[in-house]
Amino acid sequence: MANSENPGVHSTTREKLDWMRELRDEALHAGTERSIERQRESGKMLARERAERLCDEGSFVELDRYVRHRESNFGMLDRRPYGDAVVTGYGTIFGRRVFVFSQDFTVFGGSLSEVFAEKICKVMDLAAKYGCPLIGINDSGGARIQEGVVSLAGYAEIFWRNVQVSGVIPQISLIMGPCAGGAVYSPAMTDFVLMVEGTSYMFITGPDVVKTVTGEEVTFEELGGAEAHATKSGVAHLTAADEEAALEDARYLLSFLPQSDEPTKPYDMKDVVTAVVDDGEFLELQPHFAENIVCGFARLGGYSVGVVGNQPKSLAGVLDIGSSEKAARFVRTCDAFNIPLLTFVDVPGFLPGTAQEWGGIIRHGAKLLYAYCEATVPKLTVITRKAYGGAYDVMSSKHVRADFNFAWPTAEVAVMGPDGAVNIIFRNELQEADDPERRREELIAEYRERFANPYTAAERGYVDDVIEPRRTRPVLIDALQTAITKRERRPPRKHGNIPL
């Protein structure tokens, strides 16, 4: 067979075809046998396998398979594998076109080089040009040390594109191995991050540096594994037990994107959601982070909708720093991709305490308020039970321009709960009463009957209708079909200044 490094000997058509097949085979086997074996032993798929599994069967088309690095220092010219350390291309998911890059840990540890970055930037540009979602599969040891600042420049080019296409095309990041140092900022700026339990991790500085600087001893998994980012940092939107499940989750997520009456009894807001949406199907995001608010995707009357709901099962559904940020990010994501918002409200207020105040609940709570005010997509709201104080305003109230607001008969819309209100309004009367506790109970009952109901708000048009819970689904479908043609102009400005 002809020598692949000497094209001059390929004179006949057959020899040229054989040469092409030889080069393709080299690109397919760019990693060493040992590196591939280690990848398999750790339960990880190869880069090309991941891209092919992500896309519809047989649809993945590889681009730039013959690209090779240009670094001459440190003996790098002696090893120039085809494709370098990333597989790029396009395919379809449920018949819809997507662009994909998949980092190859078996080649130079998946480290990013100049041409590696160029390949990624190329598919990012194509995705933006043709209006297609971009999915990045991350499995990399970081910047390629041999290329120095050129490698860092490559990261910056990717970061810049992440920002330019944000809100233009959906960006999904799958973490399927290490993602450390500056490399974490690209996934952090995408719309959704999915991680694999036990084999993926993200952090700015690794365990060794942490131990040197702080004296803390921590494992890779404890510091930046899937569980840590799903429960503590909130970086991961979804986690999966293995890579196959993560790839299926990404496919399912993409399908949503464009192209009881007892007032103190906890209940699961997700039960309400699944009873209302199509087929009871609800894809919850960040289910283990800031559990006092629920965010995710569903369909209503065939339309994709973003769902936000206070969760009475956790912290009684109050808003705090974590839940405000979680919901604000989700609301803005939905607005960016023209996905209507459906909000279920059962919120007793904001979480009190010095930790919240000093931690910036004013600033962080304002993010959620800002997000709802800024959103121009159709906004539907259902108040199921409590809607107290400023939290009522924040949770997609009529005053922040929700399109249709409904309430169940069990709804309580007021400045505060009856107990607190009575203690303030009737303080003097209670102090002078012969039986303060009995009088207090009477006043609470009177206050609840007069004010802690949905009708005072409905009198002023703040609630469009008070509906039976069993009618929630058809009422919402009708409202969504009415609001789906909504057109709302924004003020002429470069951009607003969200309180980050």
Short mmCIF file of C-alpha atoms in Angstrom, two decimals:
data_model
loop_
_atom_site.label_atom_id
_atom_site.label_comp_id
_atom_site.label_asym_id
_atom_site.label_seq_id
_atom_site.Cartn_x
_atom_site.Cartn_y
_atom_site.Cartn_z
CA MET A 1 0.00 0.00 0.00
CA ALA A 2 1.20 3.53 -0.71
CA ASN A 3 2.91 5.59 1.97
CA SER A 4 0.45 8.07 3.49
CA GLU A 5 3.26 10.53 4.21
CA ASN A 6 4.38 10.61 0.55
CA PRO A 7 1.49 11.70 -1.67
CA GLY A 8 3.71 11.73 -4.74
CA VAL A 9 3.49 7.94 -5.11
CA HIS A 10 -0.30 7.94 -5.43
CA SER A 11 -0.75 8.21 -9.15
CA THR A 12 -3.72 6.05 -10.07
CA THR A 13 -7.30 6.57 -9.00
CA ARG A 14 -7.23 3.30 -7.07
CA GLU A 15 -4.09 4.36 -5.20
CA LYS A 16 -5.69 7.70 -4.34
CA LEU A 17 -8.82 5.97 -3.06
CA ASP A 18 -6.70 3.60 -1.00
CA TRP A 19 -4.77 6.58 0.36
CA MET A 20 -8.01 8.31 1.38
CA ARG A 21 -9.20 5.17 3.16
CA GLU A 22 -5.85 4.85 4.93
CA LEU A 23 -6.00 8.43 6.18
CA ARG A 24 -9.60 7.95 7.32
CA ASP A 25 -8.53 4.87 9.24
CA GLU A 26 -5.72 6.83 10.88
CA ALA A 27 -8.19 9.53 11.91
CA LEU A 28 -10.52 6.89 13.33
CA HIS A 29 -7.70 5.44 15.44
CA ALA A 30 -5.90 8.62 16.49
CA GLY A 31 -5.63 7.54 20.12
CA THR A 32 -3.09 4.98 21.28
CA GLU A 33 -4.26 1.49 22.18
CA ARG A 34 -3.36 2.08 25.84
CA SER A 35 -5.25 5.39 26.03
CA ILE A 36 -8.31 3.80 24.45
CA GLU A 37 -8.09 0.90 26.88
CA ARG A 38 -7.96 3.29 29.84
CA GLN A 39 -10.98 5.17 28.50
CA ARG A 40 -12.94 1.93 28.28
CA GLU A 41 -11.82 0.78 31.72
CA SER A 42 -13.18 3.98 33.28
CA GLY A 43 -16.60 3.33 31.75
CA LYS A 44 -16.29 6.09 29.19
CA MET A 45 -17.13 6.02 25.49
CA LEU A 46 -14.83 7.32 22.76
CA ALA A 47 -15.38 10.82 21.39
CA ARG A 48 -16.74 9.73 18.02
CA GLU A 49 -18.98 7.12 19.62
CA ARG A 50 -20.53 9.79 21.82
CA ALA A 51 -21.28 12.06 18.88
CA GLU A 52 -22.81 9.20 16.91
CA ARG A 53 -24.88 8.00 19.89
CA LEU A 54 -26.13 11.54 20.55
CA CYS A 55 -27.41 11.99 17.02
CA ASP A 56 -30.06 9.99 15.20
CA GLU A 57 -28.65 6.71 13.96
CA GLY A 58 -26.46 7.17 10.89
CA SER A 59 -26.98 10.96 10.76
CA PHE A 60 -23.68 12.23 12.15
CA VAL A 61 -21.44 13.83 9.52
CA GLU A 62 -17.86 14.51 10.60
CA LEU A 63 -16.07 17.69 9.58
CA ASP A 64 -12.35 18.51 9.59
CA ARG A 65 -11.25 14.92 10.18
CA TYR A 66 -7.86 15.63 8.55
CA VAL A 67 -6.93 18.70 10.61
CA ARG A 68 -3.57 18.37 12.41
CA HIS A 69 -1.75 20.60 14.88
CA ARG A 70 1.04 22.92 13.73
CA GLU A 71 3.19 23.04 16.89
CA SER A 72 6.91 22.41 16.27
CA ASN A 73 8.33 22.76 19.79
CA PHE A 74 8.94 19.93 22.28
CA GLY A 75 9.14 17.32 19.53
CA MET A 76 5.44 17.74 18.70
CA LEU A 77 6.02 17.33 14.96
CA ASP A 78 6.77 13.67 15.61
CA ARG A 79 3.13 13.12 16.55
CA ARG A 80 0.46 14.86 14.51
CA PRO A 81 -2.70 12.71 14.67
CA TYR A 82 -5.46 13.47 12.22
CA GLY A 83 -8.39 15.31 13.77
CA ASP A 84 -6.17 16.42 16.65
CA ALA A 85 -8.10 15.86 19.92
CA VAL A 86 -11.68 16.76 19.06
CA VAL A 87 -14.36 15.34 16.78
CA THR A 88 -16.66 17.91 15.17
CA GLY A 89 -19.60 17.75 12.82
CA TYR A 90 -23.35 17.84 12.51
CA GLY A 91 -26.30 15.47 12.55
CA THR A 92 -29.93 15.31 13.54
CA ILE A 93 -31.78 14.69 16.80
CA PHE A 94 -35.38 13.62 16.29
CA GLY A 95 -34.93 14.83 12.72
CA ARG A 96 -33.74 18.34 13.67
CA ARG A 97 -30.29 19.55 12.64
CA VAL A 98 -27.69 20.08 15.38
CA PHE A 99 -23.96 20.83 15.44
CA VAL A 100 -21.70 18.86 17.76
CA PHE A 101 -18.16 18.81 19.08
CA SER A 102 -16.81 15.93 21.15
CA GLN A 103 -13.44 16.22 22.88
CA ASP A 104 -11.16 13.17 22.61
CA PHE A 105 -9.35 12.34 25.85
CA THR A 106 -7.41 9.52 24.12
CA VAL A 107 -5.44 12.08 22.06
CA PHE A 108 -3.12 14.31 24.10
CA GLY A 109 -5.51 13.92 27.03
CA GLY A 110 -8.10 15.92 25.13
CA SER A 111 -5.99 19.04 25.65
CA LEU A 112 -6.95 22.14 23.70
CA SER A 113 -4.60 23.30 20.95
CA GLU A 114 -4.86 26.07 18.38
CA VAL A 115 -6.41 23.81 15.72
CA PHE A 116 -8.60 22.10 18.34
CA ALA A 117 -10.11 25.51 19.12
CA GLU A 118 -10.41 26.34 15.43
CA LYS A 119 -12.44 23.19 14.83
CA ILE A 120 -14.82 24.03 17.68
CA CYS A 121 -15.13 27.66 16.59
CA LYS A 122 -15.97 26.52 13.09
CA VAL A 123 -18.96 24.42 14.16
CA MET A 124 -20.05 27.19 16.54
CA ASP A 125 -20.05 29.63 13.63
CA LEU A 126 -21.94 27.17 11.43
CA ALA A 127 -24.53 26.57 14.16
CA ALA A 128 -25.07 30.32 14.49
CA LYS A 129 -25.15 30.83 10.71
CA TYR A 130 -27.76 28.13 10.11
CA GLY A 131 -29.73 28.64 13.32
CA CYS A 132 -29.10 25.20 14.83
CA PRO A 133 -28.53 24.08 18.45
CA LEU A 134 -24.92 23.45 19.52
CA ILE A 135 -23.99 20.53 21.78
CA GLY A 136 -20.51 20.28 23.27
CA ILE A 137 -19.19 17.07 24.82
CA ASN A 138 -16.38 17.95 27.24
CA ASP A 139 -13.63 15.47 28.20
CA SER A 140 -10.36 17.35 28.37
CA GLY A 141 -7.24 17.77 30.46
CA GLY A 142 -7.26 21.52 29.76
CA ALA A 143 -4.95 23.76 27.74
CA ARG A 144 -2.15 22.09 25.79
CA ILE A 145 0.95 23.20 27.66
CA GLN A 146 3.22 22.79 24.63
CA GLU A 147 1.29 25.52 22.79
CA GLY A 148 1.28 28.03 25.64
CA VAL A 149 -0.58 31.28 25.11
CA VAL A 150 -1.91 30.12 21.73
CA SER A 151 -3.96 27.54 23.59
CA LEU A 152 -5.29 30.21 25.95
CA ALA A 153 -6.23 32.34 22.95
CA GLY A 154 -8.19 29.39 21.61
CA TYR A 155 -10.24 29.21 24.79
CA ALA A 156 -10.98 32.92 24.60
CA GLU A 157 -12.23 32.56 21.01
CA ILE A 158 -14.65 29.87 22.17
CA PHE A 159 -15.78 31.97 25.16
CA TRP A 160 -16.45 34.94 22.89
CA ARG A 161 -18.64 32.84 20.64
CA ASN A 162 -20.51 31.38 23.63
CA VAL A 163 -21.56 34.91 24.51
CA GLN A 164 -22.35 36.00 20.94
CA VAL A 165 -24.73 33.10 20.31
CA SER A 166 -26.26 33.14 23.80
CA GLY A 167 -30.00 33.53 23.40
CA VAL A 168 -29.67 33.04 19.64
CA ILE A 169 -29.23 29.26 19.52
CA PRO A 170 -29.58 26.71 22.33
CA GLN A 171 -26.21 25.63 23.77
CA ILE A 172 -25.96 22.38 25.75
CA SER A 173 -22.82 21.12 27.51
CA LEU A 174 -22.26 17.48 28.42
CA ILE A 175 -19.46 16.94 30.93
CA MET A 176 -18.16 13.42 30.34
CA GLY A 177 -14.76 13.55 31.97
CA PRO A 178 -12.52 16.27 33.38
CA CYS A 179 -13.27 19.92 32.74
CA ALA A 180 -10.94 22.08 34.80
CA GLY A 181 -9.35 25.49 35.02
CA GLY A 182 -10.38 28.06 32.44
CA ALA A 183 -12.13 25.34 30.44
CA VAL A 184 -15.09 25.44 32.83
CA TYR A 185 -16.15 28.88 31.68
CA SER A 186 -17.42 27.73 28.31
CA PRO A 187 -19.93 25.23 29.77
CA ALA A 188 -20.82 27.77 32.47
CA MET A 189 -21.95 30.22 29.79
CA THR A 190 -24.08 27.69 27.92
CA ASP A 191 -27.76 27.22 28.61
CA PHE A 192 -27.68 23.74 30.16
CA VAL A 193 -24.99 21.59 31.79
CA LEU A 194 -25.37 17.80 32.09
CA MET A 195 -22.93 15.67 34.11
CA VAL A 196 -22.23 11.94 34.51
CA GLU A 197 -22.05 10.55 38.02
CA GLY A 198 -18.66 9.15 38.99
CA THR A 199 -16.74 10.02 35.80
CA SER A 200 -17.14 13.76 35.27
CA TYR A 201 -15.96 16.74 37.28
CA MET A 202 -15.58 20.51 37.00
CA PHE A 203 -13.52 22.91 39.10
CA ILE A 204 -11.34 25.99 38.76
CA THR A 205 -8.52 24.66 40.94
CA GLY A 206 -7.93 20.98 41.67
CA PRO A 207 -7.61 19.11 44.96
CA ASP A 208 -3.81 19.47 45.08
CA VAL A 209 -3.96 23.26 44.79
CA VAL A 210 -6.80 23.44 47.30
CA LYS A 211 -4.75 21.44 49.81
CA THR A 212 -1.67 23.60 49.26
CA VAL A 213 -3.50 26.90 49.63
CA THR A 214 -6.17 26.10 52.23
CA GLY A 215 -5.04 22.87 53.84
CA GLU A 216 -8.36 21.22 52.94
CA GLU A 217 -8.19 17.62 51.78
CA VAL A 218 -10.85 16.84 49.21
CA THR A 219 -11.30 14.32 46.41
CA PHE A 220 -12.02 15.13 42.78
CA GLU A 221 -15.59 13.87 43.23
CA GLU A 222 -16.21 15.82 46.44
CA LEU A 223 -14.78 19.01 44.98
CA GLY A 224 -16.36 19.04 41.55
CA GLY A 225 -18.26 15.84 40.82
CA ALA A 226 -21.78 15.55 39.52
CA GLU A 227 -23.35 15.37 42.98
CA ALA A 228 -21.49 18.45 44.21
CA HIS A 229 -22.64 20.51 41.24
CA ALA A 230 -26.18 19.14 41.38
CA THR A 231 -26.71 19.82 45.09
CA LYS A 232 -24.26 22.53 46.19
CA SER A 233 -23.15 24.82 43.38
CA GLY A 234 -26.14 24.51 41.08
CA VAL A 235 -23.87 24.33 38.03
CA ALA A 236 -25.36 21.03 36.78
CA HIS A 237 -28.92 21.10 35.50
CA LEU A 238 -29.17 17.32 35.11
CA THR A 239 -27.08 14.34 36.18
CA ALA A 240 -27.12 10.80 34.84
CA ALA A 241 -25.89 7.44 36.09
CA ASP A 242 -23.89 6.73 32.93
CA GLU A 243 -22.97 8.23 29.59
CA GLU A 244 -25.74 6.56 27.62
CA ALA A 245 -28.34 8.03 29.99
CA ALA A 246 -26.72 11.47 29.77
CA LEU A 247 -26.86 11.41 25.97
CA GLU A 248 -30.52 10.39 26.08
CA ASP A 249 -31.23 13.19 28.54
CA ALA A 250 -29.63 15.67 26.15
CA ARG A 251 -31.80 14.41 23.29
CA TYR A 252 -34.94 14.67 25.42
CA LEU A 253 -34.03 18.15 26.68
CA LEU A 254 -33.49 19.36 23.15
CA SER A 255 -37.01 18.27 22.21
CA PHE A 256 -38.42 21.10 24.37
CA LEU A 257 -36.24 23.82 22.87
CA PRO A 258 -37.07 25.87 19.73
CA GLN A 259 -36.23 24.95 16.23
CA SER A 260 -55.41 20.27 49.61
CA ASP A 261 -57.05 22.98 51.07
CA GLU A 262 -55.24 22.98 54.36
CA PRO A 263 -53.13 26.17 54.27
CA THR A 264 -50.16 24.81 56.24
CA LYS A 265 -50.02 21.28 54.83
CA PRO A 266 -47.07 20.61 52.50
CA TYR A 267 -47.74 19.18 49.08
CA ASP A 268 -45.61 18.50 46.03
CA MET A 269 -45.96 21.20 43.39
CA LYS A 270 -44.68 18.70 40.84
CA ASP A 271 -47.91 16.75 41.33
CA VAL A 272 -49.81 19.86 40.27
CA VAL A 273 -47.57 20.36 37.24
CA THR A 274 -47.85 16.79 35.99
CA ALA A 275 -51.64 16.86 36.42
CA VAL A 276 -51.87 19.91 34.16
CA VAL A 277 -49.31 19.38 31.37
CA ASP A 278 -49.55 17.05 28.39
CA ASP A 279 -49.24 13.34 29.23
CA GLY A 280 -47.98 14.19 32.72
CA GLU A 281 -44.46 14.59 31.31
CA PHE A 282 -42.22 17.10 33.08
CA LEU A 283 -38.45 17.42 32.62
CA GLU A 284 -37.21 19.06 35.82
CA LEU A 285 -33.87 20.88 35.73
CA GLN A 286 -31.56 21.24 38.76
CA PRO A 287 -33.90 19.04 40.84
CA HIS A 288 -31.47 18.78 43.78
CA PHE A 289 -30.41 22.44 43.95
CA ALA A 290 -32.57 25.13 45.58
CA GLU A 291 -35.38 22.61 45.93
CA ASN A 292 -37.79 25.26 47.20
CA ILE A 293 -38.43 26.20 43.59
CA VAL A 294 -39.17 23.90 40.67
CA CYS A 295 -38.04 24.66 37.11
CA GLY A 296 -38.33 22.55 33.99
CA PHE A 297 -39.90 21.92 30.61
CA ALA A 298 -43.25 20.41 29.64
CA ARG A 299 -45.81 20.66 26.87
CA LEU A 300 -49.22 22.28 27.13
CA GLY A 301 -51.66 21.76 24.30
CA GLY A 302 -48.73 20.67 22.16
CA TYR A 303 -46.63 23.77 22.85
CA SER A 304 -43.32 23.64 24.73
CA VAL A 305 -43.53 25.65 27.95
CA GLY A 306 -41.11 26.53 30.70
CA VAL A 307 -42.58 25.80 34.12
CA VAL A 308 -41.66 27.59 37.36
CA GLY A 309 -43.31 26.71 40.65
CA ASN A 310 -42.73 27.35 44.35
CA GLN A 311 -42.25 24.02 46.17
CA PRO A 312 -44.13 23.82 49.52
CA LYS A 313 -42.29 20.57 50.34
CA SER A 314 -39.01 22.48 50.76
CA LEU A 315 -38.71 25.49 53.08
CA ALA A 316 -42.48 25.95 52.67
CA GLY A 317 -41.77 27.30 49.18
CA VAL A 318 -40.16 30.57 50.32
CA LEU A 319 -37.86 32.47 47.99
CA ASP A 320 -34.22 32.67 49.00
CA ILE A 321 -30.92 33.46 47.28
CA GLY A 322 -30.49 30.08 45.60
CA SER A 323 -34.07 29.73 44.36
CA SER A 324 -34.15 33.32 43.08
CA GLU A 325 -31.02 32.80 40.99
CA LYS A 326 -32.12 29.38 39.76
CA ALA A 327 -35.51 30.63 38.60
CA ALA A 328 -34.15 33.90 37.16
CA ARG A 329 -31.69 32.04 34.96
CA PHE A 330 -34.44 29.69 33.78
CA VAL A 331 -36.92 32.49 33.05
CA ARG A 332 -34.32 34.33 30.98
CA THR A 333 -33.44 31.13 29.09
CA CYS A 334 -37.07 30.58 28.16
CA ASP A 335 -37.49 34.20 27.11
CA ALA A 336 -34.34 34.02 24.97
CA PHE A 337 -35.73 31.09 23.00
CA ASN A 338 -39.36 32.27 22.86
CA ILE A 339 -40.66 29.52 25.11
CA PRO A 340 -43.84 30.57 26.98
CA LEU A 341 -43.71 30.64 30.77
CA LEU A 342 -46.16 28.90 33.09
CA THR A 343 -45.81 29.86 36.77
CA PHE A 344 -47.47 28.13 39.73
CA VAL A 345 -47.44 30.32 42.83
CA ASP A 346 -47.49 29.21 46.45
CA VAL A 347 -45.04 31.53 48.16
CA PRO A 348 -45.22 32.77 51.77
CA GLY A 349 -42.52 35.39 51.16
CA PHE A 350 -38.74 35.71 51.25
CA LEU A 351 -36.62 33.73 53.70
CA PRO A 352 -35.71 35.92 56.70
CA GLY A 353 -32.40 35.95 58.57
CA THR A 354 -28.96 37.53 58.64
CA ALA A 355 -27.45 34.87 56.36
CA GLN A 356 -29.90 35.81 53.62
CA GLU A 357 -29.70 39.57 54.15
CA TRP A 358 -25.92 39.69 54.33
CA GLY A 359 -25.69 37.22 51.49
CA GLY A 360 -27.54 39.69 49.26
CA ILE A 361 -31.14 38.48 49.07
CA ILE A 362 -32.16 41.97 47.97
CA ARG A 363 -29.82 41.82 44.98
CA HIS A 364 -30.43 38.17 44.18
CA GLY A 365 -34.21 38.38 44.62
CA ALA A 366 -34.19 41.34 42.26
CA LYS A 367 -32.75 39.06 39.56
CA LEU A 368 -35.94 37.03 39.47
CA LEU A 369 -38.10 40.15 39.47
CA TYR A 370 -35.98 41.61 36.67
CA ALA A 371 -36.19 38.39 34.66
CA TYR A 372 -40.00 38.27 34.78
CA CYS A 373 -40.29 42.00 34.01
CA GLU A 374 -37.91 41.64 31.07
CA ALA A 375 -39.55 38.54 29.57
CA THR A 376 -41.75 39.22 26.55
CA VAL A 377 -42.91 35.65 25.90
CA PRO A 378 -46.47 34.63 26.82
CA LYS A 379 -46.68 34.43 30.62
CA LEU A 380 -49.40 32.45 32.39
CA THR A 381 -49.73 32.34 36.18
CA VAL A 382 -51.77 30.20 38.56
CA ILE A 383 -51.91 31.03 42.28
CA THR A 384 -52.64 27.76 44.02
CA ARG A 385 -52.39 28.90 47.63
CA LYS A 386 -50.22 31.57 49.25
CA ALA A 387 -48.99 34.70 47.49
CA TYR A 388 -47.74 36.99 50.21
CA GLY A 389 -45.87 40.28 50.21
CA GLY A 390 -43.20 41.23 47.70
CA ALA A 391 -42.90 37.60 46.67
CA TYR A 392 -46.41 37.88 45.18
CA ASP A 393 -45.20 40.70 42.94
CA VAL A 394 -42.05 38.83 41.92
CA MET A 395 -43.75 35.56 40.91
CA SER A 396 -45.13 36.63 37.53
CA SER A 397 -47.89 38.85 38.87
CA LYS A 398 -50.16 40.90 36.63
CA HIS A 399 -48.14 43.98 37.62
CA VAL A 400 -44.96 42.64 35.95
CA ARG A 401 -47.08 42.11 32.84
CA ALA A 402 -48.11 38.49 33.02
CA ASP A 403 -50.68 37.91 30.26
CA PHE A 404 -53.20 35.73 32.10
CA ASN A 405 -53.37 35.28 35.87
CA PHE A 406 -55.64 32.70 37.45
CA ALA A 407 -56.24 31.67 41.05
CA TRP A 408 -57.72 28.67 42.76
CA PRO A 409 -60.39 29.28 45.43
CA THR A 410 -57.73 28.24 47.98
CA ALA A 411 -55.50 31.17 46.99
CA GLU A 412 -54.51 33.79 49.57
CA VAL A 413 -53.24 37.04 48.10
CA ALA A 414 -52.18 39.46 50.82
CA VAL A 415 -49.34 41.55 52.23
CA MET A 416 -48.67 38.82 54.79
CA GLY A 417 -50.29 35.77 56.37
CA PRO A 418 -53.28 36.20 58.70
CA ASP A 419 -51.27 35.38 61.84
CA GLY A 420 -48.67 38.08 61.27
CA ALA A 421 -51.18 40.62 60.04
CA VAL A 422 -53.41 40.25 63.09
CA ASN A 423 -50.45 40.57 65.45
CA ILE A 424 -49.58 43.94 63.88
CA ILE A 425 -52.97 45.45 63.07
CA PHE A 426 -54.69 44.46 66.32
CA ARG A 427 -51.74 44.67 68.72
CA ASN A 428 -53.43 47.09 71.11
CA GLU A 429 -56.79 45.31 71.01
CA LEU A 430 -55.14 41.99 71.82
CA GLN A 431 -53.24 43.49 74.75
CA GLU A 432 -56.49 44.81 76.23
CA ALA A 433 -58.63 41.69 75.57
CA ASP A 434 -59.83 39.57 78.50
CA ASP A 435 -58.87 36.44 76.59
CA PRO A 436 -56.11 37.50 74.12
CA GLU A 437 -55.64 34.08 72.56
CA ARG A 438 -59.33 33.54 71.90
CA ARG A 439 -59.71 37.05 70.49
CA ARG A 440 -56.65 36.48 68.34
CA GLU A 441 -58.17 33.35 66.81
CA GLU A 442 -61.38 35.25 66.08
CA LEU A 443 -59.49 38.08 64.41
CA ILE A 444 -57.41 35.64 62.34
CA ALA A 445 -60.57 33.94 61.10
CA GLU A 446 -62.12 37.32 60.24
CA TYR A 447 -58.95 38.46 58.44
CA ARG A 448 -58.68 35.23 56.47
CA GLU A 449 -62.31 35.45 55.38
CA ARG A 450 -62.03 39.09 54.36
CA PHE A 451 -58.52 39.41 52.95
CA ALA A 452 -56.76 36.03 52.61
CA ASN A 453 -58.65 35.00 49.49
CA PRO A 454 -58.35 35.57 45.75
CA TYR A 455 -61.40 37.79 45.37
CA THR A 456 -59.93 41.06 46.60
CA ALA A 457 -57.28 40.77 43.89
CA ALA A 458 -59.86 39.65 41.36
CA GLU A 459 -62.00 42.74 42.12
CA ARG A 460 -59.19 44.91 40.81
CA GLY A 461 -58.36 42.73 37.82
CA TYR A 462 -55.08 41.50 39.27
CA VAL A 463 -56.46 37.99 38.83
CA ASP A 464 -58.32 37.36 35.57
CA ASP A 465 -60.44 34.53 36.94
CA VAL A 466 -60.85 32.28 39.96
CA ILE A 467 -61.11 28.74 38.64
CA GLU A 468 -61.79 25.27 39.93
CA PRO A 469 -58.54 23.29 40.19
CA ARG A 470 -59.92 20.58 37.89
CA ARG A 471 -60.35 23.18 35.11
CA THR A 472 -56.75 24.37 35.26
CA ARG A 473 -55.52 22.45 32.22
CA PRO A 474 -58.20 23.48 29.71
CA VAL A 475 -58.17 27.08 30.97
CA LEU A 476 -54.39 27.30 30.55
CA ILE A 477 -54.43 25.70 27.11
CA ASP A 478 -57.04 28.20 25.94
CA ALA A 479 -55.08 31.11 27.43
CA LEU A 480 -51.84 29.92 25.81
CA GLN A 481 -53.46 29.56 22.41
CA THR A 482 -54.70 33.14 22.81
CA ALA A 483 -51.35 34.55 23.95
CA ILE A 484 -49.14 32.61 21.55
CA THR A 485 -49.31 35.37 18.94
CA LYS A 486 -48.12 37.96 21.47
CA ARG A 487 -45.88 40.71 20.13
CA GLU A 488 -44.26 43.09 22.58
CA ARG A 489 -41.74 45.79 21.71
CA ARG A 490 -38.82 46.45 24.01
CA PRO A 491 -37.60 49.96 24.89
CA PRO A 492 -34.88 51.26 22.50
CA ARG A 493 -31.62 50.61 24.39
CA LYS A 494 -28.45 48.62 24.11
CA HIS A 495 -29.42 46.35 27.02
CA GLY A 496 -30.74 46.54 30.54
CA ASN A 497 -28.55 46.31 33.63
CA ILE A 498 -29.69 43.20 35.52
CA PRO A 499 -28.58 43.31 39.20
CA LEU A 500 -25.85 40.69 39.02
#
